[in-house]
């Protein structure tokens, strides 16, 4: 088991990539503090993992608040400390190009896609420094940060997350704190439902690129990538962008 004795925080844990990460990590021996707003989903996930090598610890709350952020790290402390933070939670925009964006949508997307990860990264870095044992942060970014397959707000939020990843990796390299980004392409998850009614002009433009991409991937591929980056096998990898996109980024 590659994560025996490790404690990991995973956000957006109730479905999609987050759920798959939790499942894989618990089976590899980790104590996974799973953050999401849907209590029923977290309860079902915990029950489904009974008897595995590790354990799932649900944390119901809104990660855009200090209250939930503090709660997550208190729970990690009760587990004996933190080894890895995985910022997976995210929300789509409505595919609007710059000329048609709404500032209300901008604030909503950046609150979850940028401010919440930053809030947790700050706490994680300071936690790792107090422990004096290094640690790992993994941010789930998106092909949309590099491609024309997303709306302006979503693309900007994921580009910001990648910038935070690389800056953090550089700043804390001497202290053994690693920070990497996983860059998914298209995956079969529930995130598209957060889009609502897409902007017609933006969606029609993006659809031309989406149509040329591979079929949607299985979220378990992201769990595999996260497992590698969390494990000791990736101890010399930091500041990297690991593309898991079926070759879409090569287009």
Tab-separated table of C-alpha atoms in Angstrom:
chain	number	residue	atom	x	y	z
A	1	UNK	CA	0.000	0.000	0.000
A	2	UNK	CA	1.529	3.251	-1.173
A	3	UNK	CA	-0.179	5.672	1.213
A	4	UNK	CA	-0.187	3.735	4.465
A	5	UNK	CA	-0.178	6.145	7.415
A	6	UNK	CA	-0.675	9.279	5.305
A	7	UNK	CA	-3.395	11.877	5.891
A	8	UNK	CA	-4.873	13.609	2.851
A	9	UNK	CA	-7.487	16.362	2.411
A	10	UNK	CA	-9.596	16.101	-0.760
A	11	UNK	CA	-12.115	18.782	-1.758
A	12	UNK	CA	-15.068	18.198	-4.053
A	13	UNK	CA	-15.088	14.659	-2.699
A	14	UNK	CA	-18.709	13.652	-3.207
A	15	UNK	CA	-18.616	12.913	-6.955
A	16	UNK	CA	-16.512	12.608	-10.088
A	17	UNK	CA	-12.745	12.955	-9.794
A	18	UNK	CA	-12.869	13.761	-6.087
A	19	UNK	CA	-14.820	10.622	-5.271
A	20	UNK	CA	-12.472	8.477	-7.348
A	21	UNK	CA	-9.449	9.989	-5.595
A	22	UNK	CA	-10.979	9.260	-2.198
A	23	UNK	CA	-11.752	5.664	-3.149
A	24	UNK	CA	-8.270	4.983	-4.504
A	25	UNK	CA	-6.477	6.661	-1.611
A	26	UNK	CA	-8.464	4.878	1.097
A	27	UNK	CA	-7.725	1.556	-0.609
A	28	UNK	CA	-4.034	2.506	-0.558
A	29	UNK	CA	-4.123	3.000	3.216
A	30	UNK	CA	-4.640	6.754	3.627
A	31	UNK	CA	-6.842	8.586	6.080
A	32	UNK	CA	-8.808	10.804	3.690
A	33	UNK	CA	-10.588	13.890	4.989
A	34	UNK	CA	-13.271	14.294	2.343
A	35	UNK	CA	-14.793	17.770	1.962
A	36	UNK	CA	-18.086	18.413	0.179
A	37	UNK	CA	-21.457	20.061	0.758
A	38	UNK	CA	-23.633	16.987	0.155
A	39	UNK	CA	-23.739	15.085	3.425
A	40	UNK	CA	-25.711	12.159	2.008
A	41	UNK	CA	-23.092	11.569	-0.697
A	42	UNK	CA	-20.241	11.624	1.824
A	43	UNK	CA	-22.078	9.242	4.133
A	44	UNK	CA	-22.668	6.801	1.274
A	45	UNK	CA	-19.026	7.054	0.211
A	46	UNK	CA	-17.778	6.359	3.738
A	47	UNK	CA	-20.028	3.312	4.035
A	48	UNK	CA	-18.855	1.977	0.679
A	49	UNK	CA	-15.237	2.062	1.903
A	50	UNK	CA	-15.744	0.261	5.199
A	51	UNK	CA	-13.209	-2.510	5.605
A	52	UNK	CA	-10.580	-0.982	3.308
A	53	UNK	CA	-6.986	-0.393	4.406
A	54	UNK	CA	-7.505	3.299	5.144
A	55	UNK	CA	-10.516	5.315	6.218
A	56	UNK	CA	-12.714	8.129	4.976
A	57	UNK	CA	-13.484	11.045	7.312
A	58	UNK	CA	-16.335	13.215	5.992
A	59	UNK	CA	-16.232	16.981	6.383
A	60	UNK	CA	-19.488	18.632	5.339
A	61	UNK	CA	-19.112	22.312	4.521
A	62	UNK	CA	-18.462	25.103	2.051
A	63	UNK	CA	-14.734	25.389	1.303
A	64	UNK	CA	-15.125	29.021	0.249
A	65	UNK	CA	-15.450	29.857	3.974
A	66	UNK	CA	-12.783	30.161	6.649
A	67	UNK	CA	-14.958	28.077	8.957
A	68	UNK	CA	-14.750	24.975	6.769
A	69	UNK	CA	-11.077	25.555	5.948
A	70	UNK	CA	-10.213	25.710	9.643
A	71	UNK	CA	-12.310	22.631	10.339
A	72	UNK	CA	-10.448	20.611	7.704
A	73	UNK	CA	-7.068	21.362	9.215
A	74	UNK	CA	-8.286	20.725	12.734
A	75	UNK	CA	-9.404	17.293	11.557
A	76	UNK	CA	-5.983	16.718	9.968
A	77	UNK	CA	-4.294	17.663	13.229
A	78	UNK	CA	-6.464	15.128	15.053
A	79	UNK	CA	-5.186	12.523	12.595
A	80	UNK	CA	-1.605	13.357	13.530
A	81	UNK	CA	-0.797	15.897	10.819
A	82	UNK	CA	-1.230	16.446	7.093
A	83	UNK	CA	0.706	14.864	4.236
A	84	UNK	CA	-1.177	16.079	1.167
A	85	UNK	CA	-3.850	18.587	0.134
A	86	UNK	CA	-5.757	17.952	-3.087
A	87	UNK	CA	-7.727	20.941	-4.363
A	88	UNK	CA	-10.242	19.247	-6.623
A	89	UNK	CA	-13.510	21.180	-6.137
A	90	UNK	CA	-14.436	23.405	-9.054
A	91	UNK	CA	-17.240	25.020	-10.996
A	92	UNK	CA	-17.718	25.890	-14.680
A	93	UNK	CA	-18.697	29.214	-16.171
A	94	UNK	CA	-21.314	29.403	-18.942
A	95	UNK	CA	-18.816	29.506	-21.843
A	96	UNK	CA	-19.199	33.274	-22.281
A	97	UNK	CA	-16.454	35.116	-24.166
A	98	UNK	CA	-15.025	38.256	-22.561
A	99	UNK	CA	-17.502	40.615	-24.193
A	100	UNK	CA	-20.464	38.823	-22.613
A	101	UNK	CA	-19.295	37.757	-19.149
A	102	UNK	CA	-21.174	38.713	-15.994
A	103	UNK	CA	-19.249	39.865	-12.947
A	104	UNK	CA	-21.595	37.836	-10.760
A	105	UNK	CA	-20.480	34.675	-12.555
A	106	UNK	CA	-16.851	35.814	-12.352
A	107	UNK	CA	-17.049	36.171	-8.572
A	108	UNK	CA	-18.736	32.779	-8.178
A	109	UNK	CA	-16.183	30.923	-10.301
A	110	UNK	CA	-13.131	32.604	-8.794
A	111	UNK	CA	-14.431	32.080	-5.253
A	112	UNK	CA	-14.394	28.299	-5.704
A	113	UNK	CA	-11.710	27.781	-8.349
A	114	UNK	CA	-9.068	30.210	-7.070
A	115	UNK	CA	-9.821	31.732	-3.667
A	116	UNK	CA	-10.791	28.459	-1.980
A	117	UNK	CA	-7.657	26.598	-3.145
A	118	UNK	CA	-5.522	29.579	-2.152
A	119	UNK	CA	-7.120	29.628	1.306
A	120	UNK	CA	-6.360	25.934	1.775
A	121	UNK	CA	-2.875	26.154	0.263
A	122	UNK	CA	-1.961	28.878	2.717
A	123	UNK	CA	-3.045	26.706	5.620
A	124	UNK	CA	-1.357	23.626	4.179
A	125	UNK	CA	1.992	25.341	3.671
A	126	UNK	CA	1.998	26.671	7.217
A	127	UNK	CA	0.941	23.251	8.529
A	128	UNK	CA	3.791	21.556	6.647
A	129	UNK	CA	6.275	24.104	7.955
A	130	UNK	CA	5.190	23.547	11.555
A	131	UNK	CA	5.528	19.792	11.071
A	132	UNK	CA	8.978	20.301	9.521
A	133	UNK	CA	8.410	17.203	7.413
A	134	UNK	CA	7.607	18.574	3.974
A	135	UNK	CA	4.317	17.841	2.245
A	136	UNK	CA	2.479	17.821	-1.049
A	137	UNK	CA	-0.195	19.970	-2.677
A	138	UNK	CA	-2.006	18.889	-5.840
A	139	UNK	CA	-4.245	21.323	-7.686
A	140	UNK	CA	-6.713	20.015	-10.258
A	141	UNK	CA	-6.471	22.519	-13.107
A	142	UNK	CA	-7.932	22.107	-16.608
A	143	UNK	CA	-7.042	21.922	-20.276
A	144	UNK	CA	-9.244	25.012	-20.495
A	145	UNK	CA	-6.361	27.083	-19.119
A	146	UNK	CA	-4.443	26.451	-22.347
A	147	UNK	CA	-7.105	25.660	-24.916
A	148	UNK	CA	-10.053	27.333	-26.606
A	149	UNK	CA	-12.474	24.779	-25.176
A	150	UNK	CA	-13.778	26.832	-22.238
A	151	UNK	CA	-15.303	30.171	-21.352
A	152	UNK	CA	-13.134	33.153	-20.488
A	153	UNK	CA	-13.797	33.101	-16.734
A	154	UNK	CA	-13.205	29.374	-16.263
A	155	UNK	CA	-10.053	29.498	-18.390
A	156	UNK	CA	-8.710	32.441	-16.393
A	157	UNK	CA	-9.461	30.741	-13.068
A	158	UNK	CA	-7.595	27.573	-14.003
A	159	UNK	CA	-4.664	29.560	-15.409
A	160	UNK	CA	-4.499	31.389	-12.081
A	161	UNK	CA	-4.465	28.053	-10.246
A	162	UNK	CA	-1.531	26.869	-12.354
A	163	UNK	CA	0.357	30.084	-11.595
A	164	UNK	CA	-0.259	29.561	-7.867
A	165	UNK	CA	1.000	25.997	-8.228
A	166	UNK	CA	4.280	26.961	-9.829
A	167	UNK	CA	4.945	29.912	-7.537
A	168	UNK	CA	4.287	27.774	-4.456
A	169	UNK	CA	6.573	25.016	-5.717
A	170	UNK	CA	9.395	27.500	-6.225
A	171	UNK	CA	8.960	29.424	-2.985
A	172	UNK	CA	8.851	26.373	-0.715
A	173	UNK	CA	11.226	24.058	-2.559
A	174	UNK	CA	13.976	24.463	0.102
A	175	UNK	CA	11.546	23.240	2.780
A	176	UNK	CA	10.572	20.046	1.006
A	177	UNK	CA	7.061	21.227	0.146
A	178	UNK	CA	5.981	20.041	-3.283
A	179	UNK	CA	3.174	21.533	-5.366
A	180	UNK	CA	1.951	20.136	-8.676
A	181	UNK	CA	-1.042	20.517	-10.970
A	182	UNK	CA	-2.986	17.816	-12.754
A	183	UNK	CA	-4.447	19.103	-16.011
A	184	UNK	CA	-7.467	17.047	-17.090
A	185	UNK	CA	-8.983	17.158	-20.540
A	186	UNK	CA	-12.624	16.175	-20.970
A	187	UNK	CA	-13.963	13.781	-18.335
A	188	UNK	CA	-17.320	12.236	-17.584
A	189	UNK	CA	-18.196	14.074	-14.367
A	190	UNK	CA	-21.006	16.257	-13.026
A	191	UNK	CA	-19.145	19.568	-13.434
A	192	UNK	CA	-20.903	20.411	-16.705
A	193	UNK	CA	-24.163	20.679	-14.777
A	194	UNK	CA	-22.732	23.710	-12.964
A	195	UNK	CA	-22.681	25.556	-16.280
A	196	UNK	CA	-26.430	26.115	-16.462
A	197	UNK	CA	-27.593	27.364	-19.850
A	198	UNK	CA	-24.441	27.947	-21.916
A	199	UNK	CA	-23.764	31.156	-23.760
A	200	UNK	CA	-24.690	30.392	-27.367
A	201	UNK	CA	-21.844	32.209	-29.097
A	202	UNK	CA	-19.175	30.928	-26.717
A	203	UNK	CA	-20.414	27.359	-26.785
A	204	UNK	CA	-20.616	27.227	-30.568
A	205	UNK	CA	-17.012	28.401	-30.871
A	206	UNK	CA	-15.746	26.006	-28.183
A	207	UNK	CA	-17.721	23.102	-29.652
A	208	UNK	CA	-15.560	23.207	-32.787
A	209	UNK	CA	-12.538	22.312	-30.646
A	210	UNK	CA	-14.367	19.922	-28.331
A	211	UNK	CA	-15.544	17.908	-31.340
A	212	UNK	CA	-11.929	17.234	-32.321
A	213	UNK	CA	-10.917	15.967	-28.891
A	214	UNK	CA	-10.904	12.411	-27.547
A	215	UNK	CA	-13.890	10.743	-25.934
A	216	UNK	CA	-14.439	11.767	-22.282
A	217	UNK	CA	-12.031	10.055	-19.927
A	218	UNK	CA	-12.739	7.932	-16.860
A	219	UNK	CA	-12.261	9.962	-13.627
A	220	UNK	CA	-10.239	7.072	-12.213
A	221	UNK	CA	-7.413	8.197	-14.514
A	222	UNK	CA	-7.163	11.372	-12.425
A	223	UNK	CA	-7.082	9.289	-9.235
A	224	UNK	CA	-4.164	7.319	-10.679
A	225	UNK	CA	-2.254	10.513	-11.452
A	226	UNK	CA	-2.978	11.948	-7.999
A	227	UNK	CA	-1.807	8.732	-6.352
A	228	UNK	CA	1.502	8.904	-8.182
A	229	UNK	CA	2.086	12.564	-7.294
A	230	UNK	CA	1.231	11.918	-3.632
A	231	UNK	CA	3.401	8.836	-3.309
A	232	UNK	CA	7.101	8.687	-2.473
A	233	UNK	CA	7.716	7.764	-6.117
A	234	UNK	CA	7.169	11.443	-7.003
A	235	UNK	CA	9.414	12.852	-4.262
A	236	UNK	CA	11.534	14.778	-6.799
A	237	UNK	CA	8.625	16.189	-8.804
A	238	UNK	CA	7.390	19.696	-8.046
A	239	UNK	CA	6.075	22.652	-10.004
A	240	UNK	CA	4.896	20.397	-12.812
A	241	UNK	CA	1.739	20.247	-14.898
A	242	UNK	CA	0.728	16.636	-15.471
A	243	UNK	CA	-1.607	16.509	-18.473
A	244	UNK	CA	-4.156	13.698	-18.305
A	245	UNK	CA	-6.113	14.429	-21.456
A	246	UNK	CA	-5.823	11.581	-23.953
A	247	UNK	CA	-3.541	13.693	-26.130
A	248	UNK	CA	-5.891	16.671	-26.425
A	249	UNK	CA	-3.150	19.086	-25.424
A	250	UNK	CA	-1.121	17.978	-28.444
A	251	UNK	CA	-3.732	19.356	-30.843
